[in-house]
């Protein structure tokens, strides 16, 4: 195919079309208006938001649901720097994404012109790569490279193009993705597969830890077959509660903060661990409930698509750089050939069942403690009872949102979209909007504390504008409760900056913005209110008035210490003088 005369903007637009991009999220700006003008004719929808940070969270979730890299765009300078937090979150979550970043025009670079910022330097630490277009003729080539790296290294890539490079004439050939990037990763080293099969077949207490790689590759059914063949219970990685079906008899629940004690006590006894599609993050394997559950003696088989993640936090017996699904298929094939007459370990199943039952009883008992007016755990329990099997649930960070890790369970096509270990507030609601764009027919719910809601409620207008029927469940407890719990446990109930002065109710605020608003102060009303909100198929804010004194354990118990003070003026603050 011969090269065709076109403008750089046209080359960028056609490359986006070749990548299957059907929308781009951001806020309108003059820097990229020449490209933006092409979108309606090209069939690319521009999705405007109220704050550029939200665009990043929306595309993060969109990518997790569809598997297709999301695309963001903003005005040079402040428009792009507003995306820093959400891009950093996507980077930590290993979510492919391309940020089209107009920069200051080349004639004035270095003169501190209007909205000039060295965004390449700003984004270097929070992306897989920053790519600067060196000449207008390279506009499409550099964008192809951005997509190639985003998919290959599983994370965001900044595509920086001086704003004057959108204009002019170039000769370009628009390539199809298969011509410049490879999608299939394969099963990894076959000798390592064979060793993994040997370890698993001879294990007495094998445990599978299923991670996001299993979700992304839709391979839960294969993991279930491996588990059944070995009578190996399956734990989900931290905040990936959807990585194994909760109605399977070998399901244990999630590990990590506010995870399942059944999962952690079982992982602690494992002699062989098959960690599929997971980086085994430090915080996701930190001791919880005073259980140091991640065993030093277990032989770990770690499968991850990114070689940087293998043995990064825990030494491994076998490391497989591989697609989680392809590796799981080969491991299953090897086990089926080796174990001709599999025997179900009935005694082990009884142990697993008893642990599951004990954990279920514990969290239900905690939920049924009376609150004033609603125990947040009770609200989470009632929410879980009525969630449809295909529901997508996004969770923010904070005391209540994190407690949801104990209660959220997923079967079928349901998905868990969480803030993960970057841990920024204000994630859940824009993420839910992105998930709804990705799957318009699914019921989508965001679980948000009232602190995080202060960073999110402006996007109710976005939901209304684009008719995204997301239900934001806002837990109103009038405090940054994760931090308040730290001040209770470590600072003798000295509350500084922890209390939040909210509007009298968020429900009328939502109504004023064009959405539905529901306020609930009775635990018996939580389930019916959520069912009503979901059935309306309208953007809805469901405000739950909950007890701010019923709190989960400290979020970072591992990183805080009781205070000592050396200067006399601070002696009353010293733990020894309480």
XYZ file of C-alpha atoms in Angstrom:
578
model
C 0.000 0.000 0.000
C 1.372 3.386 -0.980
C 1.597 6.324 1.358
C -1.170 8.899 1.113
C -0.988 12.652 1.573
C -2.792 13.714 4.778
C -2.427 16.040 7.751
C -0.872 14.835 11.024
C -4.293 15.186 12.683
C -5.771 12.891 10.033
C -2.935 10.399 10.524
C -3.584 10.342 14.277
C -7.328 9.942 13.786
C -6.930 7.116 11.262
C -4.497 5.318 13.571
C -7.030 5.529 16.392
C -9.640 4.028 14.075
C -7.266 1.222 13.108
C -6.875 0.464 16.836
C -10.637 0.187 17.185
C -10.934 3.333 19.301
C -14.560 4.469 19.300
C -14.325 7.219 21.923
C -11.811 9.514 23.585
C -12.348 11.030 27.035
C -11.236 14.439 28.275
C -12.094 18.153 28.288
C -12.093 20.283 25.162
C -9.017 22.410 24.543
C -7.623 24.550 21.758
C -4.371 22.585 21.677
C -5.976 19.548 20.011
C -8.974 21.155 18.346
C -7.750 20.320 14.847
C -7.839 16.615 15.770
C -11.084 16.957 17.714
C -12.799 18.439 14.659
C -12.294 15.126 12.829
C -13.888 12.893 15.482
C -17.598 13.174 14.548
C -16.952 12.406 10.868
C -14.588 9.567 11.811
C -17.164 8.053 14.160
C -15.124 8.654 17.320
C -17.219 9.975 20.200
C -15.668 12.642 22.386
C -16.733 12.075 26.009
C -16.385 15.298 27.998
C -15.948 15.111 31.780
C -15.946 17.741 34.513
C -12.374 17.128 35.672
C -9.567 15.483 33.734
C -8.673 13.165 36.624
C -12.042 11.494 36.106
C -11.162 10.780 32.476
C -8.244 8.613 33.566
C -10.324 6.615 36.038
C -13.088 6.158 33.477
C -10.702 4.794 30.869
C -8.946 2.615 33.462
C -12.259 0.870 34.161
C -13.252 0.837 30.484
C -10.047 -1.053 29.710
C -10.521 -3.513 32.560
C -13.997 -4.381 31.259
C -13.258 -4.503 27.511
C -9.543 -5.316 27.302
C -9.091 -2.412 24.860
C -6.709 0.399 25.778
C -8.527 3.565 26.756
C -7.537 6.927 25.269
C -7.439 10.294 27.092
C -6.809 13.792 25.832
C -6.590 17.249 27.386
C -5.321 20.768 27.002
C -1.556 21.200 27.169
C -0.285 22.125 30.631
C -3.024 22.072 33.313
C -5.416 19.837 31.387
C -2.812 17.093 31.185
C -1.358 17.622 34.667
C -4.881 17.204 36.072
C -4.613 13.591 34.893
C -1.530 12.766 36.968
C -3.346 10.955 39.803
C -5.559 8.802 37.601
C -2.711 7.907 35.250
C -0.553 6.960 38.242
C -3.414 4.784 39.500
C -3.693 3.065 36.109
C 0.051 2.532 36.080
C -0.089 0.865 39.485
C -3.029 -1.221 38.267
C -1.177 -2.283 35.083
C -3.952 -0.943 32.852
C -3.084 -0.261 29.186
C -3.907 3.337 28.283
C -2.750 6.045 25.860
C -2.703 9.697 26.883
C -2.667 12.040 23.891
C -0.763 14.947 25.358
C -0.524 18.176 23.359
C 2.431 20.230 24.542
C 3.524 23.805 24.008
C 4.180 24.812 20.411
C 7.786 24.376 19.294
C 8.389 28.071 18.416
C 7.928 29.103 22.073
C 9.256 26.139 24.084
C 11.377 27.328 26.985
C 9.907 30.827 27.079
C 7.394 30.001 29.842
C 4.544 30.487 27.420
C 0.877 30.185 28.282
C 0.120 26.719 29.732
C 3.641 25.466 29.084
C 4.771 22.484 31.165
C 7.311 19.731 30.617
C 4.715 16.997 30.825
C 7.137 14.355 29.576
C 9.240 14.761 32.719
C 6.153 14.886 34.940
C 4.783 11.598 33.567
C 8.012 9.609 33.272
C 7.686 8.046 36.722
C 3.994 7.128 36.392
C 3.827 5.606 32.905
C 5.420 2.679 31.130
C 6.882 5.104 28.582
C 6.722 8.705 27.470
C 6.968 9.187 23.715
C 7.634 12.631 22.242
C 6.770 13.169 18.585
C 10.010 14.543 17.079
C 8.526 15.720 13.756
C 4.999 16.007 12.273
C 5.796 13.196 9.832
C 6.198 10.828 12.816
C 2.737 11.503 14.293
C 1.227 8.126 13.359
C 4.423 6.152 13.881
C 4.824 7.423 17.446
C 1.155 6.743 18.218
C 1.579 3.171 17.008
C 4.560 2.843 19.337
C 2.457 4.177 22.221
C -0.192 1.486 21.670
C 2.458 -1.207 21.208
C 4.099 -0.422 24.560
C 0.799 0.098 26.401
C -0.343 -3.415 25.477
C 3.064 -5.069 25.773
C 3.946 -3.668 29.194
C 0.366 -3.395 30.496
C 0.156 0.234 31.482
C -0.317 3.853 30.407
C 1.878 5.539 27.804
C 2.138 9.298 27.278
C 2.072 10.387 23.641
C 3.439 13.944 23.666
C 2.916 16.008 20.511
C 3.665 19.744 20.217
C 0.445 21.530 19.443
C 1.783 22.935 16.173
C 2.528 19.386 14.929
C -1.178 18.658 14.335
C -0.980 20.888 11.253
C 0.725 20.557 7.878
C 0.970 17.854 5.224
C 2.670 14.469 5.476
C 2.791 11.207 3.509
C 1.664 8.287 5.654
C 0.507 4.684 5.415
C -2.054 3.679 8.039
C -1.113 0.246 9.357
C -3.305 -2.379 10.972
C -2.377 -3.295 14.589
C -1.118 -6.769 13.620
C 1.539 -5.054 11.507
C 3.198 -3.324 14.447
C 2.301 -5.168 17.652
C 1.760 -8.748 18.845
C -1.282 -9.674 20.895
C -0.581 -13.330 21.692
C 1.930 -13.984 24.482
C 1.882 -17.749 24.769
C 2.212 -20.114 27.718
C 5.820 -19.459 28.643
C 8.763 -21.858 28.874
C 7.616 -25.465 28.420
C 10.255 -26.842 30.787
C 8.939 -24.505 33.480
C 5.404 -25.666 32.715
C 6.528 -29.259 33.217
C 8.199 -28.387 36.520
C 5.046 -26.613 37.654
C 2.998 -29.710 36.857
C 5.371 -31.894 38.891
C 5.210 -29.564 41.894
C 1.425 -29.332 41.824
C 0.869 -33.049 41.288
C 3.053 -33.941 44.280
C 1.738 -31.183 46.577
C -0.108 -32.171 49.746
C -1.698 -28.772 50.366
C -1.749 -26.904 47.043
C -3.434 -23.512 46.936
C -4.207 -21.363 43.892
C -4.075 -17.582 44.107
C -6.050 -16.118 41.215
C -5.335 -12.556 40.096
C -6.256 -9.923 37.565
C -4.525 -11.801 34.762
C -7.182 -14.498 35.168
C -9.925 -11.866 34.971
C -8.416 -10.140 31.938
C -8.000 -13.395 30.017
C -11.395 -14.780 31.071
C -9.842 -18.013 32.302
C -11.686 -18.650 35.577
C -13.158 -21.852 34.109
C -9.663 -23.241 33.487
C -8.557 -22.300 36.996
C -11.609 -24.139 38.334
C -10.643 -27.300 36.459
C -7.102 -27.196 37.863
C -8.517 -26.619 41.342
C -10.938 -29.546 41.058
C -8.258 -31.887 39.737
C -5.996 -31.111 42.714
C -8.628 -30.351 45.372
C -6.817 -27.037 45.586
C -8.732 -24.188 47.226
C -8.632 -20.864 45.387
C -7.999 -17.454 46.948
C -8.447 -14.191 45.060
C -5.745 -11.539 45.124
C -6.305 -8.297 47.019
C -9.256 -6.339 45.604
C -9.813 -8.805 42.765
C -12.813 -10.532 44.337
C -14.016 -11.407 40.834
C -10.989 -13.599 40.072
C -12.843 -16.809 41.004
C -16.578 -17.586 41.248
C -17.832 -17.355 44.823
C -20.359 -20.170 44.323
C -17.595 -22.706 43.630
C -16.966 -25.111 46.512
C -13.204 -24.411 46.400
C -13.603 -20.614 46.619
C -11.919 -19.057 49.644
C -12.373 -15.332 49.073
C -9.784 -12.562 48.824
C -6.497 -12.158 50.658
C -5.219 -8.788 51.847
C -6.716 -6.003 53.951
C -10.274 -6.821 55.079
C -10.070 -10.035 53.099
C -11.169 -13.520 54.091
C -9.709 -15.238 57.144
C -10.636 -18.541 55.477
C -8.384 -17.611 52.555
C -5.501 -16.419 54.677
C -5.494 -19.340 57.111
C -5.538 -21.749 54.169
C -2.768 -19.971 52.257
C -0.669 -20.071 55.438
C -0.711 -23.899 55.343
C 0.097 -24.302 51.651
C 3.135 -26.277 50.556
C 2.754 -25.253 46.888
C 1.137 -22.026 45.657
C 0.115 -21.474 42.052
C -0.085 -17.675 41.713
C -1.804 -17.046 38.394
C -1.805 -13.636 36.763
C -0.612 -11.721 39.804
C 2.368 -9.619 40.847
C 1.834 -10.666 44.513
C 2.074 -7.055 45.648
C 3.625 -6.174 48.987
C 0.513 -4.604 50.488
C -1.678 -7.337 49.026
C 0.306 -9.994 50.922
C 0.976 -8.053 54.154
C -0.146 -9.809 57.387
C -3.780 -9.122 58.290
C -5.848 -9.849 61.415
C -2.478 -10.630 63.040
C -2.180 -13.571 60.643
C 1.217 -13.738 58.907
C -0.418 -15.799 56.239
C 1.977 -15.727 53.303
C 4.187 -18.780 53.962
C 7.975 -18.591 53.686
C 8.267 -22.344 53.182
C 5.772 -22.757 50.339
C 7.053 -23.371 46.835
C 5.611 -20.622 44.663
C 4.791 -20.957 40.973
C 4.231 -17.411 39.753
C 2.699 -16.675 36.359
C 2.669 -13.081 35.132
C 2.790 -11.435 31.732
C 5.314 -8.838 32.894
C 8.826 -10.168 33.582
C 9.408 -7.332 36.053
C 6.802 -8.821 38.387
C 8.249 -12.317 38.674
C 9.792 -12.857 42.141
C 9.680 -9.124 42.737
C 8.224 -9.501 46.241
C 8.435 -13.222 47.057
C 11.045 -15.797 45.992
C 9.673 -18.338 43.545
C 10.355 -21.964 42.751
C 9.118 -21.488 39.177
C 8.566 -18.237 37.335
C 6.545 -18.170 34.125
C 6.480 -15.087 31.917
C 3.223 -15.912 30.212
C -0.380 -15.140 29.461
C -2.367 -16.420 32.444
C -4.886 -18.299 30.300
C -2.335 -19.944 28.018
C -0.156 -21.006 30.965
C -3.185 -22.332 32.851
C -4.280 -24.358 29.805
C -0.850 -25.993 29.519
C -0.650 -26.677 33.254
C -4.105 -28.260 33.144
C -3.132 -30.356 30.136
C -0.021 -31.584 31.941
C -1.920 -32.394 35.131
C -4.615 -34.310 33.240
C -1.928 -36.414 31.554
C -0.154 -37.055 34.849
C -3.154 -37.656 37.110
C -5.178 -40.328 35.366
C -7.416 -41.107 38.331
C -7.887 -37.939 40.379
C -9.115 -38.403 43.920
C -11.074 -35.771 45.767
C -9.584 -35.024 49.178
C -12.832 -35.120 51.114
C -11.188 -34.362 54.453
C -9.551 -31.257 53.059
C -12.880 -30.165 51.563
C -14.447 -30.395 55.025
C -11.693 -28.201 56.457
C -12.185 -25.628 53.705
C -15.959 -25.669 54.164
C -15.675 -25.207 57.919
C -13.375 -22.212 57.426
C -15.710 -20.683 54.875
C -18.688 -21.166 57.189
C -16.835 -19.683 60.151
C -15.814 -16.636 58.123
C -19.351 -16.148 56.804
C -20.729 -16.313 60.337
C -18.142 -13.841 61.621
C -18.871 -11.147 59.049
C -22.640 -11.611 59.302
C -22.475 -11.369 63.103
C -20.416 -8.175 62.804
C -22.950 -6.792 60.348
C -25.924 -7.496 62.603
C -24.588 -5.364 65.448
C -26.931 -2.380 65.779
C -25.689 0.945 64.409
C -26.825 4.530 64.827
C -28.552 4.644 62.438
C -26.958 1.982 60.177
C -23.967 -0.241 60.821
C -21.916 0.171 57.595
C -21.225 -3.574 57.578
C -24.977 -4.221 57.648
C -25.412 -1.957 54.648
C -22.669 -3.824 52.754
C -24.319 -7.143 53.630
C -27.699 -5.950 52.362
C -26.107 -4.573 49.183
C -24.454 -7.909 48.434
C -27.739 -9.754 48.898
C -29.473 -7.869 46.069
C -26.634 -7.342 43.582
C -27.402 -9.083 40.262
C -24.913 -11.742 39.162
C -23.767 -9.593 36.247
C -23.237 -6.479 38.362
C -20.047 -4.463 38.012
C -19.036 -2.949 41.339
C -16.378 -0.287 41.714
C -14.928 0.452 45.138
C -13.061 3.475 46.387
C -10.442 3.548 49.107
C -11.274 4.249 52.750
C -12.744 2.525 55.776
C -16.169 1.508 54.443
C -15.088 0.948 50.836
C -12.273 -1.296 52.011
C -14.571 -3.199 54.364
C -16.535 -4.117 51.247
C -13.655 -6.493 50.489
C -15.127 -8.799 53.152
C -18.614 -8.806 51.641
C -18.388 -8.515 47.853
C -18.783 -11.808 46.013
C -18.993 -12.377 42.297
C -20.404 -15.133 40.126
C -21.030 -15.217 36.406
C -20.019 -12.095 34.532
C -19.892 -9.771 37.549
C -16.745 -7.680 37.950
C -14.889 -5.903 40.737
C -13.227 -2.629 39.697
C -11.189 -1.397 42.664
C -8.770 1.431 43.368
C -6.064 -1.178 44.092
C -2.764 -0.368 45.735
C -2.339 3.207 44.502
C -5.186 3.827 46.900
C -6.467 7.215 45.793
C -9.849 8.520 46.850
C -12.235 9.697 44.174
C -11.680 6.601 42.029
C -14.883 4.580 42.284
C -17.514 6.835 40.722
C -15.678 7.875 37.522
C -14.479 4.271 37.214
C -18.089 3.133 37.386
C -18.984 5.569 34.591
C -16.214 4.081 32.432
C -17.394 0.555 33.210
C -20.931 1.524 32.223
C -19.673 2.899 28.894
C -17.854 -0.388 28.352
C -20.891 -2.516 29.160
C -24.066 -0.431 28.700
C -26.431 -3.249 29.681
C -24.762 -4.230 32.963
C -25.957 -2.951 36.328
C -23.100 -0.807 37.658
C -22.649 0.289 41.262
C -19.987 2.472 42.913
C -19.284 2.124 46.641
C -17.982 5.476 47.887
C -17.350 7.120 51.255
C -18.525 10.681 51.749
C -14.918 11.916 51.717
C -14.263 10.413 48.297
C -17.691 11.601 47.184
C -16.530 15.171 47.668
C -13.979 14.457 44.929
C -16.539 12.754 42.670
C -19.982 14.306 42.829
C -19.273 16.816 40.054
C -19.280 13.851 37.650
C -22.985 13.256 38.320
C -23.428 15.850 35.578
C -21.322 13.624 33.294
C -23.527 10.623 34.090
C -26.644 12.648 33.312
C -25.188 14.109 30.113
C -24.226 10.707 28.743
C -27.192 8.813 30.257
C -25.020 6.441 32.279
C -27.325 4.736 34.809
C -24.657 4.163 37.459
C -25.798 3.919 41.084
C -23.423 5.726 43.434
C -23.848 4.293 46.933
C -22.521 7.029 49.188
C -21.823 6.082 52.802
C -22.459 9.192 54.861
C -20.489 9.020 58.121
C -19.206 12.611 58.168
C -15.523 11.700 58.435
C -12.389 10.419 56.753
C -12.903 7.242 58.741
C -9.777 5.314 57.707
C -7.681 8.156 59.101
C -10.017 8.653 62.047
C -9.414 5.025 63.034
C -5.674 5.728 63.022
C -6.210 8.736 65.298
C -8.291 6.559 67.630
C -5.755 3.745 67.858
C -2.514 5.684 67.685
C -3.249 9.272 68.738
C -5.527 8.954 71.769
C -8.679 10.181 69.963
C -7.140 13.476 68.905
C -9.045 14.195 65.690
C -7.365 16.656 63.358
C -8.744 17.073 59.843
C -10.788 13.881 60.093
C -14.313 15.286 60.346
C -16.211 16.368 57.219
C -18.945 19.000 57.074
C -21.320 17.668 54.416
C -24.504 19.140 52.952
C -27.614 18.179 54.892
C -28.157 15.432 52.327
C -26.573 14.422 49.038
C -29.924 13.210 47.621
C -31.345 16.663 46.767
C -27.931 17.652 45.373
C -28.166 14.710 42.961
C -31.728 15.678 42.002
C -30.637 19.262 41.347
C -27.991 17.891 38.969
C -30.588 15.906 37.013
C -30.094 12.488 38.628
C -32.213 10.468 41.037
C -31.533 10.893 44.752
C -32.427 8.429 47.533
C -31.594 8.730 51.232
C -31.732 5.680 53.510
C -31.425 5.646 57.310
C -32.972 2.229 58.072
C -30.953 -0.955 57.376
C -34.101 -2.755 56.210
C -34.469 -0.183 53.415
C -30.965 -0.593 51.936
C -31.686 -3.613 49.739
C -35.051 -2.406 48.391
C -33.632 1.066 47.717
C -30.756 -0.391 45.698
C -33.108 -2.656 43.744
C -35.299 0.348 42.957
C -32.298 2.403 41.855
C -30.966 -0.360 39.602
C -34.339 -1.008 38.000
C -34.839 2.692 37.172
C -31.847 2.643 34.774
C -31.170 6.279 35.633
C -28.100 7.914 37.178
C -28.779 7.642 40.910
C -27.144 8.671 44.169
C -28.141 6.348 47.017
C -27.089 7.984 50.274
C -26.758 5.632 53.248
C -26.605 7.347 56.627
C -24.288 5.152 58.638
C -22.666 4.994 62.060
C -19.263 6.675 61.980
C -18.154 4.956 65.193
C -18.239 1.413 63.771
C -14.882 1.197 62.053
C -12.663 -1.453 60.491
C -9.123 -2.074 61.814
C -6.394 0.473 60.960
C -5.584 0.498 57.273
C -1.818 0.774 57.766
C -1.258 -0.916 61.106
C 2.066 -2.105 59.689
C 3.280 1.459 59.092
C 2.195 3.423 62.193
C 3.706 3.709 65.673
C 2.472 5.133 68.954
C 3.894 8.664 69.306
C 6.778 9.713 71.489
C 7.642 13.393 72.013
C 10.961 14.862 73.144
C 10.276 18.577 73.399
C 8.642 19.613 76.729
C 5.848 21.592 75.034
C 4.580 18.347 73.409
C 4.869 16.075 76.472
C 1.076 15.699 76.806
C 1.033 14.108 73.359
C 3.554 11.408 74.329
C 2.101 7.914 74.666
C 3.950 7.526 77.981
C 1.902 10.375 79.452
C -1.579 9.323 78.367
